[in-house]
PDB file of C-alpha atoms in Angstrom:
ATOM      1  CA  UNK A  46       0.281  -0.051   0.209  1.00  0.00           C
ATOM      2  CA  UNK A  47       3.050   2.466   0.877  1.00  0.00           C
ATOM      3  CA  UNK A  48       4.661   1.711  -2.311  1.00  0.00           C
ATOM      4  CA  UNK A  49       1.422   2.204  -4.233  1.00  0.00           C
ATOM      5  CA  UNK A  50       0.602   5.714  -2.626  1.00  0.00           C
ATOM      6  CA  UNK A  51       4.318   7.215  -2.246  1.00  0.00           C
ATOM      7  CA  UNK A  52       6.008   4.887  -5.181  1.00  0.00           C
ATOM      8  CA  UNK A  53       5.047   7.824  -7.921  1.00  0.00           C
ATOM      9  CA  UNK A  54       6.100  10.511  -5.698  1.00  0.00           C
ATOM     10  CA  UNK A  55       9.394   8.978  -5.210  1.00  0.00           C
ATOM     11  CA  UNK A  56       9.510   8.730  -9.092  1.00  0.00           C
ATOM     12  CA  UNK A  57       8.623  12.349  -9.392  1.00  0.00           C
ATOM     13  CA  UNK A  58      11.704  13.184  -7.291  1.00  0.00           C
ATOM     14  CA  UNK A  59      14.205  10.992  -8.890  1.00  0.00           C
ATOM     15  CA  UNK A  60      13.208  12.370 -12.502  1.00  0.00           C
ATOM     16  CA  UNK A  61      13.490  16.012 -11.048  1.00  0.00           C
ATOM     17  CA  UNK A  62      17.208  15.339 -11.696  1.00  0.00           C
ATOM     18  CA  UNK A  63      17.353  13.887 -15.195  1.00  0.00           C
ATOM     19  CA  UNK A  64      19.401  15.117 -17.947  1.00  0.00           C
ATOM     20  CA  UNK A  65      16.229  13.928 -19.993  1.00  0.00           C
ATOM     21  CA  UNK A  66      14.327  17.136 -21.234  1.00  0.00           C
ATOM     22  CA  UNK A  67      10.818  15.483 -21.287  1.00  0.00           C
ATOM     23  CA  UNK A  68      11.451  14.054 -17.713  1.00  0.00           C
ATOM     24  CA  UNK A  69      10.347  10.551 -18.821  1.00  0.00           C
ATOM     25  CA  UNK A  70      13.766   8.522 -18.363  1.00  0.00           C
ATOM     26  CA  UNK A  71      16.996   8.731 -16.726  1.00  0.00           C
ATOM     27  CA  UNK A  72      19.667   9.862 -18.796  1.00  0.00           C
ATOM     28  CA  UNK A  73      22.213  11.091 -16.169  1.00  0.00           C
ATOM     29  CA  UNK A  74      22.018  13.441 -13.085  1.00  0.00           C
ATOM     30  CA  UNK A  75      21.749  17.381 -13.251  1.00  0.00           C
ATOM     31  CA  UNK A  76      20.495  20.332 -11.381  1.00  0.00           C
ATOM     32  CA  UNK A  77      19.587  22.199 -14.484  1.00  0.00           C
ATOM     33  CA  UNK A  78      16.020  22.315 -14.085  1.00  0.00           C
ATOM     34  CA  UNK A  79      16.427  23.432 -10.856  1.00  0.00           C
ATOM     35  CA  UNK A  80      18.595  26.315 -12.161  1.00  0.00           C
ATOM     36  CA  UNK A  81      15.566  27.082 -14.847  1.00  0.00           C
ATOM     37  CA  UNK A  82      13.251  26.927 -12.275  1.00  0.00           C
ATOM     38  CA  UNK A  83      14.728  29.767 -10.202  1.00  0.00           C
ATOM     39  CA  UNK A  84      15.652  31.548 -13.230  1.00  0.00           C
ATOM     40  CA  UNK A  85      11.948  31.335 -14.543  1.00  0.00           C
ATOM     41  CA  UNK A  86      10.219  35.010 -13.341  1.00  0.00           C
ATOM     42  CA  UNK A  87       6.736  33.494 -13.957  1.00  0.00           C
ATOM     43  CA  UNK A  88       7.216  30.524 -11.699  1.00  0.00           C
ATOM     44  CA  UNK A  89       9.105  32.795  -8.989  1.00  0.00           C
ATOM     45  CA  UNK A  90       6.218  35.540  -8.995  1.00  0.00           C
ATOM     46  CA  UNK A  91       3.509  32.919  -8.294  1.00  0.00           C
ATOM     47  CA  UNK A  92       5.599  31.283  -5.586  1.00  0.00           C
ATOM     48  CA  UNK A  93       5.775  34.605  -4.122  1.00  0.00           C
ATOM     49  CA  UNK A  94       2.175  35.177  -4.423  1.00  0.00           C
ATOM     50  CA  UNK A  95       1.112  31.896  -3.036  1.00  0.00           C
ATOM     51  CA  UNK A  96       3.521  32.510  -0.059  1.00  0.00           C
ATOM     52  CA  UNK A  97       1.783  36.010   0.171  1.00  0.00           C
ATOM     53  CA  UNK A  98      -1.627  34.047   0.472  1.00  0.00           C
ATOM     54  CA  UNK A  99      -0.349  31.372   2.701  1.00  0.00           C
ATOM     55  CA  UNK A 100       0.892  33.726   4.984  1.00  0.00           C
ATOM     56  CA  UNK A 101      -2.061  36.433   5.458  1.00  0.00           C
ATOM     57  CA  UNK A 102      -4.641  33.458   5.677  1.00  0.00           C
ATOM     58  CA  UNK A 103      -2.528  31.483   8.063  1.00  0.00           C
ATOM     59  CA  UNK A 104      -2.227  34.634  10.650  1.00  0.00           C
ATOM     60  CA  UNK A 105      -6.129  35.436  10.412  1.00  0.00           C
ATOM     61  CA  UNK A 106      -7.360  31.684  10.453  1.00  0.00           C
ATOM     62  CA  UNK A 107      -4.923  31.087  13.534  1.00  0.00           C
ATOM     63  CA  UNK A 108      -6.616  34.155  15.528  1.00  0.00           C
ATOM     64  CA  UNK A 109      -9.912  32.678  14.579  1.00  0.00           C
ATOM     65  CA  UNK A 110      -9.484  29.497  15.207  1.00  0.00           C
ATOM     66  CA  UNK A 111      -7.983  29.705  18.510  1.00  0.00           C
ATOM     67  CA  UNK A 112     -10.977  31.984  19.627  1.00  0.00           C
ATOM     68  CA  UNK A 113     -13.443  29.835  18.473  1.00  0.00           C
ATOM     69  CA  UNK A 114     -11.614  26.725  20.090  1.00  0.00           C
ATOM     70  CA  UNK A 115     -11.493  28.410  23.669  1.00  0.00           C
ATOM     71  CA  UNK A 116     -15.116  29.392  23.122  1.00  0.00           C
ATOM     72  CA  UNK A 117     -16.136  26.126  22.571  1.00  0.00           C
ATOM     73  CA  UNK A 118     -14.259  24.309  25.392  1.00  0.00           C
ATOM     74  CA  UNK A 119     -14.838  26.941  27.878  1.00  0.00           C
ATOM     75  CA  UNK A 120     -18.226  27.954  27.120  1.00  0.00           C
ATOM     76  CA  UNK A 121     -21.817  26.103  26.903  1.00  0.00           C
ATOM     77  CA  UNK A 122     -23.969  28.202  24.867  1.00  0.00           C
ATOM     78  CA  UNK A 123     -27.443  27.860  22.466  1.00  0.00           C
ATOM     79  CA  UNK A 124     -26.570  26.227  19.230  1.00  0.00           C
ATOM     80  CA  UNK A 125     -23.236  25.170  20.345  1.00  0.00           C
ATOM     81  CA  UNK A 126     -24.029  21.659  18.790  1.00  0.00           C
ATOM     82  CA  UNK A 127     -24.756  23.231  15.486  1.00  0.00           C
ATOM     83  CA  UNK A 128     -21.632  25.246  15.728  1.00  0.00           C
ATOM     84  CA  UNK A 129     -19.615  22.023  16.330  1.00  0.00           C
ATOM     85  CA  UNK A 130     -21.320  20.531  13.493  1.00  0.00           C
ATOM     86  CA  UNK A 131     -20.505  23.539  11.202  1.00  0.00           C
ATOM     87  CA  UNK A 132     -16.716  23.652  12.370  1.00  0.00           C
ATOM     88  CA  UNK A 133     -15.976  19.997  10.821  1.00  0.00           C
ATOM     89  CA  UNK A 134     -17.672  20.501   7.657  1.00  0.00           C
ATOM     90  CA  UNK A 135     -14.708  21.788   5.836  1.00  0.00           C
ATOM     91  CA  UNK A 136     -12.649  18.609   6.959  1.00  0.00           C
ATOM     92  CA  UNK A 137     -15.567  16.139   5.997  1.00  0.00           C
ATOM     93  CA  UNK A 138     -17.002  17.497   2.455  1.00  0.00           C
ATOM     94  CA  UNK A 139     -15.218  17.197  -0.726  1.00  0.00           C
ATOM     95  CA  UNK A 140     -12.946  20.242  -1.299  1.00  0.00           C
ATOM     96  CA  UNK A 141     -14.658  20.641  -4.883  1.00  0.00           C
ATOM     97  CA  UNK A 142     -17.995  21.273  -3.129  1.00  0.00           C
ATOM     98  CA  UNK A 143     -16.701  23.900  -0.725  1.00  0.00           C
ATOM     99  CA  UNK A 144     -14.632  25.609  -3.736  1.00  0.00           C
ATOM    100  CA  UNK A 145     -17.899  25.935  -5.782  1.00  0.00           C
ATOM    101  CA  UNK A 146     -20.131  27.255  -2.821  1.00  0.00           C
ATOM    102  CA  UNK A 147     -17.122  29.804  -2.301  1.00  0.00           C
ATOM    103  CA  UNK A 148     -17.411  30.676  -6.038  1.00  0.00           C
ATOM    104  CA  UNK A 149     -20.977  31.014  -5.426  1.00  0.00           C
ATOM    105  CA  UNK A 150     -20.896  33.120  -2.660  1.00  0.00           C
ATOM    106  CA  UNK A 151     -18.179  35.480  -3.722  1.00  0.00           C
ATOM    107  CA  UNK A 152     -20.118  36.030  -6.977  1.00  0.00           C
ATOM    108  CA  UNK A 153     -22.988  36.934  -4.624  1.00  0.00           C
ATOM    109  CA  UNK A 154     -21.107  39.376  -2.836  1.00  0.00           C
ATOM    110  CA  UNK A 155     -19.156  41.224  -5.475  1.00  0.00           C
ATOM    111  CA  UNK A 156     -22.566  41.501  -7.422  1.00  0.00           C
ATOM    112  CA  UNK A 157     -24.117  43.320  -4.273  1.00  0.00           C
ATOM    113  CA  UNK A 158     -21.084  45.370  -3.913  1.00  0.00           C
ATOM    114  CA  UNK A 159     -21.567  46.285  -7.767  1.00  0.00           C
ATOM    115  CA  UNK A 160     -25.243  47.241  -7.417  1.00  0.00           C
ATOM    116  CA  UNK A 161     -24.689  49.161  -4.219  1.00  0.00           C
ATOM    117  CA  UNK A 162     -21.704  51.230  -5.138  1.00  0.00           C
ATOM    118  CA  UNK A 163     -21.540  50.942  -8.929  1.00  0.00           C
ATOM    119  CA  UNK A 164     -18.011  49.529  -8.773  1.00  0.00           C
ATOM    120  CA  UNK A 165     -17.253  46.513 -10.734  1.00  0.00           C
ATOM    121  CA  UNK A 166     -15.093  44.303  -8.413  1.00  0.00           C
ATOM    122  CA  UNK A 167     -13.392  41.120  -9.514  1.00  0.00           C
ATOM    123  CA  UNK A 168     -11.984  38.122  -7.904  1.00  0.00           C
ATOM    124  CA  UNK A 169      -8.613  38.908  -6.799  1.00  0.00           C
ATOM    125  CA  UNK A 170      -6.205  38.048  -4.057  1.00  0.00           C
ATOM    126  CA  UNK A 171      -8.649  39.132  -1.382  1.00  0.00           C
ATOM    127  CA  UNK A 172     -11.402  36.380  -2.461  1.00  0.00           C
ATOM    128  CA  UNK A 173      -8.557  33.943  -2.673  1.00  0.00           C
ATOM    129  CA  UNK A 174      -7.307  34.719   0.912  1.00  0.00           C
ATOM    130  CA  UNK A 175     -10.884  34.435   2.281  1.00  0.00           C
ATOM    131  CA  UNK A 176     -11.725  31.380   0.782  1.00  0.00           C
ATOM    132  CA  UNK A 177      -8.276  29.876   2.324  1.00  0.00           C
ATOM    133  CA  UNK A 178      -9.431  31.383   5.606  1.00  0.00           C
ATOM    134  CA  UNK A 179     -12.759  29.503   5.421  1.00  0.00           C
ATOM    135  CA  UNK A 180     -11.103  26.324   4.638  1.00  0.00           C
ATOM    136  CA  UNK A 181      -8.107  26.551   7.223  1.00  0.00           C
ATOM    137  CA  UNK A 182     -10.099  27.887  10.430  1.00  0.00           C
ATOM    138  CA  UNK A 183     -11.297  24.277  11.069  1.00  0.00           C
ATOM    139  CA  UNK A 184      -8.250  22.585  10.963  1.00  0.00           C
ATOM    140  CA  UNK A 185      -6.633  25.449  13.483  1.00  0.00           C
ATOM    141  CA  UNK A 186      -9.821  25.073  15.775  1.00  0.00           C
ATOM    142  CA  UNK A 187      -9.309  21.336  15.587  1.00  0.00           C
ATOM    143  CA  UNK A 188      -5.713  21.220  16.680  1.00  0.00           C
ATOM    144  CA  UNK A 189      -6.224  24.124  19.526  1.00  0.00           C
ATOM    145  CA  UNK A 190      -9.201  22.355  20.955  1.00  0.00           C
ATOM    146  CA  UNK A 191      -6.937  19.330  21.370  1.00  0.00           C
ATOM    147  CA  UNK A 192      -4.568  21.098  23.429  1.00  0.00           C
ATOM    148  CA  UNK A 193      -7.315  22.380  25.750  1.00  0.00           C
ATOM    149  CA  UNK A 194      -8.596  18.854  26.293  1.00  0.00           C
ATOM    150  CA  UNK A 195      -6.244  18.168  29.156  1.00  0.00           C
ATOM    151  CA  UNK A 196      -5.713  21.933  30.409  1.00  0.00           C
ATOM    152  CA  UNK A 197      -5.457  22.332  33.916  1.00  0.00           C
ATOM    153  CA  UNK A 198      -7.952  25.017  35.009  1.00  0.00           C
ATOM    154  CA  UNK A 199      -6.642  25.159  38.393  1.00  0.00           C
ATOM    155  CA  UNK A 200      -3.531  26.897  37.150  1.00  0.00           C
ATOM    156  CA  UNK A 201      -5.862  29.615  35.894  1.00  0.00           C
ATOM    157  CA  UNK A 202      -7.770  29.778  39.177  1.00  0.00           C
ATOM    158  CA  UNK A 203      -4.466  30.124  41.113  1.00  0.00           C
ATOM    159  CA  UNK A 204      -3.318  33.105  39.080  1.00  0.00           C
ATOM    160  CA  UNK A 205      -6.719  34.659  39.903  1.00  0.00           C
ATOM    161  CA  UNK A 206      -6.230  33.880  43.480  1.00  0.00           C
ATOM    162  CA  UNK A 207      -2.793  35.807  43.255  1.00  0.00           C
ATOM    163  CA  UNK A 208      -4.365  38.809  41.906  1.00  0.00           C
ATOM    164  CA  UNK A 209      -4.213  38.382  38.169  1.00  0.00           C
ATOM    165  CA  UNK A 210      -6.920  39.762  36.097  1.00  0.00           C
ATOM    166  CA  UNK A 211      -8.310  37.977  33.145  1.00  0.00           C
ATOM    167  CA  UNK A 212      -6.104  39.478  30.670  1.00  0.00           C
ATOM    168  CA  UNK A 213      -3.025  38.937  32.567  1.00  0.00           C
ATOM    169  CA  UNK A 214      -4.122  35.328  33.419  1.00  0.00           C
ATOM    170  CA  UNK A 215      -4.778  34.383  29.500  1.00  0.00           C
ATOM    171  CA  UNK A 216      -1.178  35.909  28.373  1.00  0.00           C
ATOM    172  CA  UNK A 217       1.177  34.669  31.167  1.00  0.00           C
ATOM    173  CA  UNK A 218      -0.827  31.170  31.846  1.00  0.00           C
ATOM    174  CA  UNK A 219      -3.306  30.179  29.593  1.00  0.00           C
ATOM    175  CA  UNK A 220      -1.517  31.358  26.186  1.00  0.00           C
ATOM    176  CA  UNK A 221       2.124  29.714  27.108  1.00  0.00           C
ATOM    177  CA  UNK A 222       0.346  26.398  27.729  1.00  0.00           C
ATOM    178  CA  UNK A 223      -1.504  26.077  24.601  1.00  0.00           C
ATOM    179  CA  UNK A 224       1.144  27.712  22.459  1.00  0.00           C
ATOM    180  CA  UNK A 225       2.372  24.524  21.043  1.00  0.00           C
ATOM    181  CA  UNK A 226      -1.163  23.782  19.996  1.00  0.00           C
ATOM    182  CA  UNK A 227      -1.563  27.126  18.305  1.00  0.00           C
ATOM    183  CA  UNK A 228       1.773  26.743  16.588  1.00  0.00           C
ATOM    184  CA  UNK A 229       0.660  23.090  15.367  1.00  0.00           C
ATOM    185  CA  UNK A 230      -2.421  24.476  13.943  1.00  0.00           C
ATOM    186  CA  UNK A 231      -0.759  27.540  11.893  1.00  0.00           C
ATOM    187  CA  UNK A 232       1.885  25.247  10.554  1.00  0.00           C
ATOM    188  CA  UNK A 233      -1.057  22.968   9.362  1.00  0.00           C
ATOM    189  CA  UNK A 234      -2.948  26.150   7.882  1.00  0.00           C
ATOM    190  CA  UNK A 235       0.183  27.367   6.164  1.00  0.00           C
ATOM    191  CA  UNK A 236       0.727  23.801   4.447  1.00  0.00           C
ATOM    192  CA  UNK A 237      -2.808  23.551   3.566  1.00  0.00           C
ATOM    193  CA  UNK A 238      -2.989  27.052   1.893  1.00  0.00           C
ATOM    194  CA  UNK A 239       0.261  26.374   0.215  1.00  0.00           C
ATOM    195  CA  UNK A 240      -0.816  23.278  -1.464  1.00  0.00           C
ATOM    196  CA  UNK A 241      -4.550  24.147  -1.808  1.00  0.00           C
ATOM    197  CA  UNK A 242      -5.222  24.136  -5.603  1.00  0.00           C
ATOM    198  CA  UNK A 243      -9.103  23.883  -5.959  1.00  0.00           C
ATOM    199  CA  UNK A 244     -10.110  26.838  -4.001  1.00  0.00           C
ATOM    200  CA  UNK A 245      -7.247  28.888  -5.709  1.00  0.00           C
ATOM    201  CA  UNK A 246      -8.231  27.875  -9.056  1.00  0.00           C
ATOM    202  CA  UNK A 247     -12.059  28.839  -8.611  1.00  0.00           C
ATOM    203  CA  UNK A 248     -11.528  31.870  -6.584  1.00  0.00           C
ATOM    204  CA  UNK A 249      -8.588  33.616  -8.204  1.00  0.00           C
ATOM    205  CA  UNK A 250      -8.948  36.343 -11.028  1.00  0.00           C
ATOM    206  CA  UNK A 251      -7.124  38.034 -13.400  1.00  0.00           C
ATOM    207  CA  UNK A 252      -3.353  38.730 -12.268  1.00  0.00           C
ATOM    208  CA  UNK A 253      -3.603  36.334  -9.349  1.00  0.00           C
ATOM    209  CA  UNK A 254      -0.914  33.953 -10.322  1.00  0.00           C
ATOM    210  CA  UNK A 255      -0.421  30.952  -7.644  1.00  0.00           C
ATOM    211  CA  UNK A 256       1.918  28.265  -7.615  1.00  0.00           C
ATOM    212  CA  UNK A 257      -0.451  25.159  -7.626  1.00  0.00           C
ATOM    213  CA  UNK A 258      -2.431  26.700 -10.538  1.00  0.00           C
ATOM    214  CA  UNK A 259       0.751  27.631 -12.484  1.00  0.00           C
ATOM    215  CA  UNK A 260       2.081  24.192 -12.314  1.00  0.00           C
ATOM    216  CA  UNK A 261      -1.562  22.752 -13.275  1.00  0.00           C
ATOM    217  CA  UNK A 262      -1.377  25.218 -16.636  1.00  0.00           C
ATOM    218  CA  UNK A 263       2.150  24.008 -17.194  1.00  0.00           C
ATOM    219  CA  UNK A 264       1.008  20.383 -16.940  1.00  0.00           C
ATOM    220  CA  UNK A 265      -1.588  20.568 -19.303  1.00  0.00           C
ATOM    221  CA  UNK A 266       0.565  21.518 -21.936  1.00  0.00           C
ATOM    222  CA  UNK A 267       3.645  19.423 -21.287  1.00  0.00           C
ATOM    223  CA  UNK A 268       5.356  17.556 -18.260  1.00  0.00           C
ATOM    224  CA  UNK A 269       9.232  18.671 -17.948  1.00  0.00           C
ATOM    225  CA  UNK A 270      11.653  18.203 -15.555  1.00  0.00           C
ATOM    226  CA  UNK A 271      11.141  21.770 -14.390  1.00  0.00           C
ATOM    227  CA  UNK A 272       7.749  20.819 -13.292  1.00  0.00           C
ATOM    228  CA  UNK A 273       9.364  17.624 -11.563  1.00  0.00           C
ATOM    229  CA  UNK A 274      11.622  20.191  -9.793  1.00  0.00           C
ATOM    230  CA  UNK A 275       8.988  22.783  -8.569  1.00  0.00           C
ATOM    231  CA  UNK A 276       6.817  19.891  -7.587  1.00  0.00           C
ATOM    232  CA  UNK A 277       9.699  18.257  -5.667  1.00  0.00           C
ATOM    233  CA  UNK A 278      10.327  21.515  -3.705  1.00  0.00           C
ATOM    234  CA  UNK A 279       6.616  21.849  -2.863  1.00  0.00           C
ATOM    235  CA  UNK A 280       6.648  18.422  -1.465  1.00  0.00           C
ATOM    236  CA  UNK A 281       9.634  19.141   0.588  1.00  0.00           C
ATOM    237  CA  UNK A 282       8.375  22.192   1.887  1.00  0.00           C
ATOM    238  CA  UNK A 283       4.867  20.789   2.894  1.00  0.00           C
ATOM    239  CA  UNK A 284       6.772  17.566   4.642  1.00  0.00           C
ATOM    240  CA  UNK A 285       9.063  20.207   6.410  1.00  0.00           C
ATOM    241  CA  UNK A 286       6.017  21.955   7.713  1.00  0.00           C
ATOM    242  CA  UNK A 287       4.085  19.071   8.594  1.00  0.00           C
ATOM    243  CA  UNK A 288       6.705  17.536  10.704  1.00  0.00           C
ATOM    244  CA  UNK A 289       7.451  20.870  12.675  1.00  0.00           C
ATOM    245  CA  UNK A 290       3.617  20.719  13.188  1.00  0.00           C
ATOM    246  CA  UNK A 291       4.083  17.190  14.894  1.00  0.00           C
ATOM    247  CA  UNK A 292       7.284  18.152  16.827  1.00  0.00           C
ATOM    248  CA  UNK A 293       5.574  21.379  18.135  1.00  0.00           C
ATOM    249  CA  UNK A 294       2.547  19.683  19.234  1.00  0.00           C
ATOM    250  CA  UNK A 295       4.656  16.474  20.960  1.00  0.00           C
ATOM    251  CA  UNK A 296       6.364  19.280  23.180  1.00  0.00           C
ATOM    252  CA  UNK A 297       3.085  20.171  24.975  1.00  0.00           C
TER     253      UNK A 297
END
């Protein structure tokens, strides 16, 4: 099973170093395709856009995901069960379904803006970032809630007994204790945003070139070792972030 799942990935990595210009057979070792990749302004521009979208969406989704996790674990309120179910929707529903719903929602909002202001607003980095935030919040919330499951509330009570107010108790006691979970959720959100193709494809507009979409457009024309090289680089970054996320969460 593991060979079936990861064998093609291993082949992709190996053939990113081949001298063959079509990348389909081994004719010798070279780093030429990585040099060409970094010299390709369009690919590097798409990579920069992808990092920008991933960073902004990670910061926002981490803040809202952490607040949502605290609310769900610390409080009981009407409709809590429904909110809990909604949190898990982006995790369990097909990503294509979420992308279509986000596309329909963005079209509705942009049309409303046009009717109210008379300005024609097109899909841009903003719509992509909002889509990534909507997708990532659930994952951050789940990770942070896991770090709150075994949190000792007596530490907060002791801080309050010693004169700390709610703000001081949160920043000096609660936040340091759940920080590994927050960092783990943030790294996971960054990884998901970095590799997200379907939502990026549906919500991007003119001039919003993102790396997964750019790779897809190139693959439609022809598969070259340059594509293998950028795919290998994306794979390495994703694996590194996931490993860091696991290590950070284990330090809890």
